Backbone as a printed PyTorch tensor [residue, N CA C, xyz], in Angstrom:
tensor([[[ 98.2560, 102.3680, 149.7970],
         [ 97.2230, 102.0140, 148.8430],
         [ 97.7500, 100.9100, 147.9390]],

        [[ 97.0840,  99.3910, 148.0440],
         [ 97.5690,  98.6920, 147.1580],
         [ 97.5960,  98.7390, 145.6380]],

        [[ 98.6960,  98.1640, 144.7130],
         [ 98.6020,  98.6150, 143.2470],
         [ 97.5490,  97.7190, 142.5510]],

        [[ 96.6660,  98.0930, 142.0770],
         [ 95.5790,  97.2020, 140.8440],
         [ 97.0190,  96.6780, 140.2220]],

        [[ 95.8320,  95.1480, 140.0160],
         [ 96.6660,  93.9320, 138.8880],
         [ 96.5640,  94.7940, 137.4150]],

        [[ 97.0720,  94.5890, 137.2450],
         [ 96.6450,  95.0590, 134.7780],
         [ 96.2750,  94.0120, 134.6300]],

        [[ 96.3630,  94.3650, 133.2610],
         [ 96.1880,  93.3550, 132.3430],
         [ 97.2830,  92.0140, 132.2660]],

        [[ 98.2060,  92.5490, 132.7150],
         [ 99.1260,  90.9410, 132.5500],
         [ 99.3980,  90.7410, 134.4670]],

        [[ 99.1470,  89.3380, 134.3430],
         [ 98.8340,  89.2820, 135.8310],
         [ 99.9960,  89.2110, 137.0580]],

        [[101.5940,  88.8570, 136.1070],
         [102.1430,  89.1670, 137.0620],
         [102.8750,  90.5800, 137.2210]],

        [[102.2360,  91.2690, 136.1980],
         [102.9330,  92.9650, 136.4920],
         [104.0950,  93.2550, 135.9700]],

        [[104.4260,  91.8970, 135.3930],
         [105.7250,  92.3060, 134.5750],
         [105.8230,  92.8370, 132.9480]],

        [[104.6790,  92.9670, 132.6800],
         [104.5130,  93.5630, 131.2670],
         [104.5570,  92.5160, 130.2140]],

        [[104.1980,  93.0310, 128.4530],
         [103.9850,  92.0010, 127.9630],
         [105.3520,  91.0790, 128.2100]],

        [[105.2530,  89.5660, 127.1860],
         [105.8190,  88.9400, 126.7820],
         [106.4190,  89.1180, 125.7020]],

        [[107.4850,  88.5980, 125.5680],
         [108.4690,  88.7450, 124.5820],
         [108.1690,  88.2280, 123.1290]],

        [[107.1980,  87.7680, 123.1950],
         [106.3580,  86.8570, 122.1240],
         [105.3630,  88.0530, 121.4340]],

        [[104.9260,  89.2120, 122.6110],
         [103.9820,  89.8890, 122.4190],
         [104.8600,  91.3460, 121.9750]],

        [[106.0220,  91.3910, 122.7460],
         [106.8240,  92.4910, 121.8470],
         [106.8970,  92.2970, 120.2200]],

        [[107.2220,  91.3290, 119.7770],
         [107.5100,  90.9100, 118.9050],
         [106.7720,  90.7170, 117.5790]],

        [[105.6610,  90.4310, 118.3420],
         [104.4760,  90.5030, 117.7610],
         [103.6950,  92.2850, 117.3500]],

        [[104.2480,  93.0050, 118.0860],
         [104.0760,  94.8130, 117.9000],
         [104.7950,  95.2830, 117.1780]],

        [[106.5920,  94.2940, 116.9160],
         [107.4100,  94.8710, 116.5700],
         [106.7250,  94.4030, 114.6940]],

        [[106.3530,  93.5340, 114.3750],
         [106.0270,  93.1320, 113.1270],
         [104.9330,  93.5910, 112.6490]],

        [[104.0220,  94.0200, 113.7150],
         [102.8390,  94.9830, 113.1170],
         [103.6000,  96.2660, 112.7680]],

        [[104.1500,  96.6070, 113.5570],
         [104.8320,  98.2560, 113.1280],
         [105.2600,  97.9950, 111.9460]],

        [[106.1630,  97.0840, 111.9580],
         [106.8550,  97.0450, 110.4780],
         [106.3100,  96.7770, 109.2880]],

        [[105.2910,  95.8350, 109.5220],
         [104.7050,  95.5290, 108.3970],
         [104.0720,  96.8550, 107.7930]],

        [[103.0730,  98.0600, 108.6500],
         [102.5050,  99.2720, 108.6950],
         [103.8590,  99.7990, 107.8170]],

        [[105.0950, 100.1280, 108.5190],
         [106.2690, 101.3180, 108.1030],
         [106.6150, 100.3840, 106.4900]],

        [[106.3620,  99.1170, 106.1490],
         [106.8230,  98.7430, 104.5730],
         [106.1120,  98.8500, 103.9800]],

        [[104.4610,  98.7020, 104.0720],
         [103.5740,  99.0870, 103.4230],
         [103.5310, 100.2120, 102.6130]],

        [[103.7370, 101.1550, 103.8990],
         [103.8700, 102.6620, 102.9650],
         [104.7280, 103.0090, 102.2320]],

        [[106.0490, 102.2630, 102.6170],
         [107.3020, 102.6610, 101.7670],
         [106.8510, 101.9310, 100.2560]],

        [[106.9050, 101.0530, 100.6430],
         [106.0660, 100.2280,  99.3560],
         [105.2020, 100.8150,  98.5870]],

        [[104.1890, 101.4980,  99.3100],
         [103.2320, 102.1520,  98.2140],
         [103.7780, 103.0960,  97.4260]],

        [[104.6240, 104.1870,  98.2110],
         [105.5780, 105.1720,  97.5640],
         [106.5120, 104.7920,  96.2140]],

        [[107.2660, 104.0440,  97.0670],
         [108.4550, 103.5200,  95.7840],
         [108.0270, 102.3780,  94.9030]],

        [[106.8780, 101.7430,  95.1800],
         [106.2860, 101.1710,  94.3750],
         [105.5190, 101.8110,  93.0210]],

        [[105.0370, 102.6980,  93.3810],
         [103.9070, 103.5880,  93.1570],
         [104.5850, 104.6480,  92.1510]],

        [[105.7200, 104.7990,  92.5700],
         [106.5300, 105.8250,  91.5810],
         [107.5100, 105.2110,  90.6940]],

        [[107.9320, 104.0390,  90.8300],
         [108.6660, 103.0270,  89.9210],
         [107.2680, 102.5330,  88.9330]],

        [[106.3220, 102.0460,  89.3650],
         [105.3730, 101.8730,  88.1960],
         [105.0670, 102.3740,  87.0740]],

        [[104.7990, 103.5620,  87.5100],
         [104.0940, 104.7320,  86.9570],
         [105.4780, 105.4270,  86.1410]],

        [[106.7040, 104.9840,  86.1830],
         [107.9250, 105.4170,  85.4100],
         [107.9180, 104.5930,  84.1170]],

        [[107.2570, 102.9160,  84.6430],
         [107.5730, 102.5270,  83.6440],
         [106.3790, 102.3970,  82.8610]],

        [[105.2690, 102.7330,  83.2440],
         [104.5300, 103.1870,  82.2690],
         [103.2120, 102.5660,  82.6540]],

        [[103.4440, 101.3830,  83.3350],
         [102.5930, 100.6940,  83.6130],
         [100.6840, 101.3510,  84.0890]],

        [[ 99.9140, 100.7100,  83.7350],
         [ 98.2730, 101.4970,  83.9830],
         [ 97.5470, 100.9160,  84.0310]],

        [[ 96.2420, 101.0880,  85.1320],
         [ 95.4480,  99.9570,  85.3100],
         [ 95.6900,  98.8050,  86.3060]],

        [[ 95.1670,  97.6870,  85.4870],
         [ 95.0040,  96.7880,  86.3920],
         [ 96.7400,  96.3210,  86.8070]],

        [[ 97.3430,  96.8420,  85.5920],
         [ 98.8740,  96.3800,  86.2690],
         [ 99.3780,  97.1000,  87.1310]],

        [[ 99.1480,  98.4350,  87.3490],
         [ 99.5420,  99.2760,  88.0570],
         [ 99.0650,  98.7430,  90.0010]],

        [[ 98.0670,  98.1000,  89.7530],
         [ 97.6540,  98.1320,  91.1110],
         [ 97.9630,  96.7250,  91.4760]],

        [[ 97.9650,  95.3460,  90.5470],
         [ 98.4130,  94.3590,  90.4650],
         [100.4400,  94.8180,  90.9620]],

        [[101.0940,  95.4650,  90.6790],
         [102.4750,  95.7290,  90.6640],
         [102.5910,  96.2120,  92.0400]],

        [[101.6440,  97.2800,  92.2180],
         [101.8200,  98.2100,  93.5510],
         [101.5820,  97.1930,  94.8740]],

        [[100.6350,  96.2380,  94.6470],
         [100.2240,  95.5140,  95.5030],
         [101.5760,  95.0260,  96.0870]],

        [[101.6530,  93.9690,  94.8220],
         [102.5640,  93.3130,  95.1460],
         [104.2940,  93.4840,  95.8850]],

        [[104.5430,  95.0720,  95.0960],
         [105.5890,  95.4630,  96.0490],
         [105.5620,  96.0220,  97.3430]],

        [[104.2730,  96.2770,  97.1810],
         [103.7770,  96.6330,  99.3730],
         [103.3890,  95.3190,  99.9540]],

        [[103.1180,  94.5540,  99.7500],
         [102.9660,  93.0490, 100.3890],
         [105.0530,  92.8670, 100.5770]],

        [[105.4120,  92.8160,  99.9060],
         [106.5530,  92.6830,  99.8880],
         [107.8600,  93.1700, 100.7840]],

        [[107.2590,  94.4830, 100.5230],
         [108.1980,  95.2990, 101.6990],
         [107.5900,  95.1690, 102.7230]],

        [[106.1020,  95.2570, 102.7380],
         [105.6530,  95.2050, 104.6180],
         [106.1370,  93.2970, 104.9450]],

        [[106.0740,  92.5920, 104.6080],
         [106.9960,  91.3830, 104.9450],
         [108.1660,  91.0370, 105.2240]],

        [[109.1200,  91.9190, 104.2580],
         [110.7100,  92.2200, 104.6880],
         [110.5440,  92.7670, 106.2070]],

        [[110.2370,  94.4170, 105.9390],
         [110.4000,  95.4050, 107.0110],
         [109.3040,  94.5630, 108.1200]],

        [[108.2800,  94.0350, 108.0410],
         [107.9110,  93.6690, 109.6840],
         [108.7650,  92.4800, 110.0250]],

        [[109.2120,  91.6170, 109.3050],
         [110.5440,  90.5310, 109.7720],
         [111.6820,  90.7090, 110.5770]],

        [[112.3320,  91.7840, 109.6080],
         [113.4490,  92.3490, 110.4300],
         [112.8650,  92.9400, 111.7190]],

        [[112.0270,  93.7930, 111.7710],
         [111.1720,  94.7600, 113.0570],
         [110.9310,  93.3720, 114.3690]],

        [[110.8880,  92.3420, 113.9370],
         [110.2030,  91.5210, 114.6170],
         [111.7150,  90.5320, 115.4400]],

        [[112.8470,  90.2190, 114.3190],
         [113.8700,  89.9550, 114.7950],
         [114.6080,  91.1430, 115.4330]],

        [[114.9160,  92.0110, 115.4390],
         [115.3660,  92.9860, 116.1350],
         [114.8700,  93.1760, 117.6040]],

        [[113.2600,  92.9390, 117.3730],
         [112.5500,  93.2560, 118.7330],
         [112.8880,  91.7860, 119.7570]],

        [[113.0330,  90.5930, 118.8460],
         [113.3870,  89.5890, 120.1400],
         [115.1280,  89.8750, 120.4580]],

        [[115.5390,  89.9340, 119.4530],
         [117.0530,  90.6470, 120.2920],
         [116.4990,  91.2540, 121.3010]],

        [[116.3720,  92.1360, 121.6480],
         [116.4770,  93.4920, 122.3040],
         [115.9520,  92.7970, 124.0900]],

        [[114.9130,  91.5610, 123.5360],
         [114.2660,  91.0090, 124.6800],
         [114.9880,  90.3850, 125.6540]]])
């Protein structure tokens, strides 16, 4: 029984461009949250409320999901 083509046409799975590209979505997802956490609880220590609180939080989850999907993304072309 012959094998169906997939989605990538020569059967060799994604591209290394496209790993890489999964590896920085993950990461960006896994800093986000860390971000919201330790963001979220460093704020709120220092007292901060309101519009700064979410202005602050933002900004340190933009932050970490940019670090952490970078590294996620260099790691994943190593590996390629």
């Amino acid at each position: 029984m012959p094998v169906p083509s997939g989605v990538y046409h020569s059967s060799s799975g994604p591209s290394c461009f496209d790993k890489m590209k999964t590896g920085f979505g993950i990461g960006f997802c896994v800093g986000l949250a860390s971000g919201a956490l330790f963001g979220g609880f460093s704020a709120l220590r220092y007292g901060l409320r309101g519009r700064e609180l979410i202005n602050n939080v933002g900004k340190v989850m933009l932050q970490g999901g940019g670090t952490f999907g970078t590294f996620m993304a260099i790691g994943t072309g190593i590996r390629c």
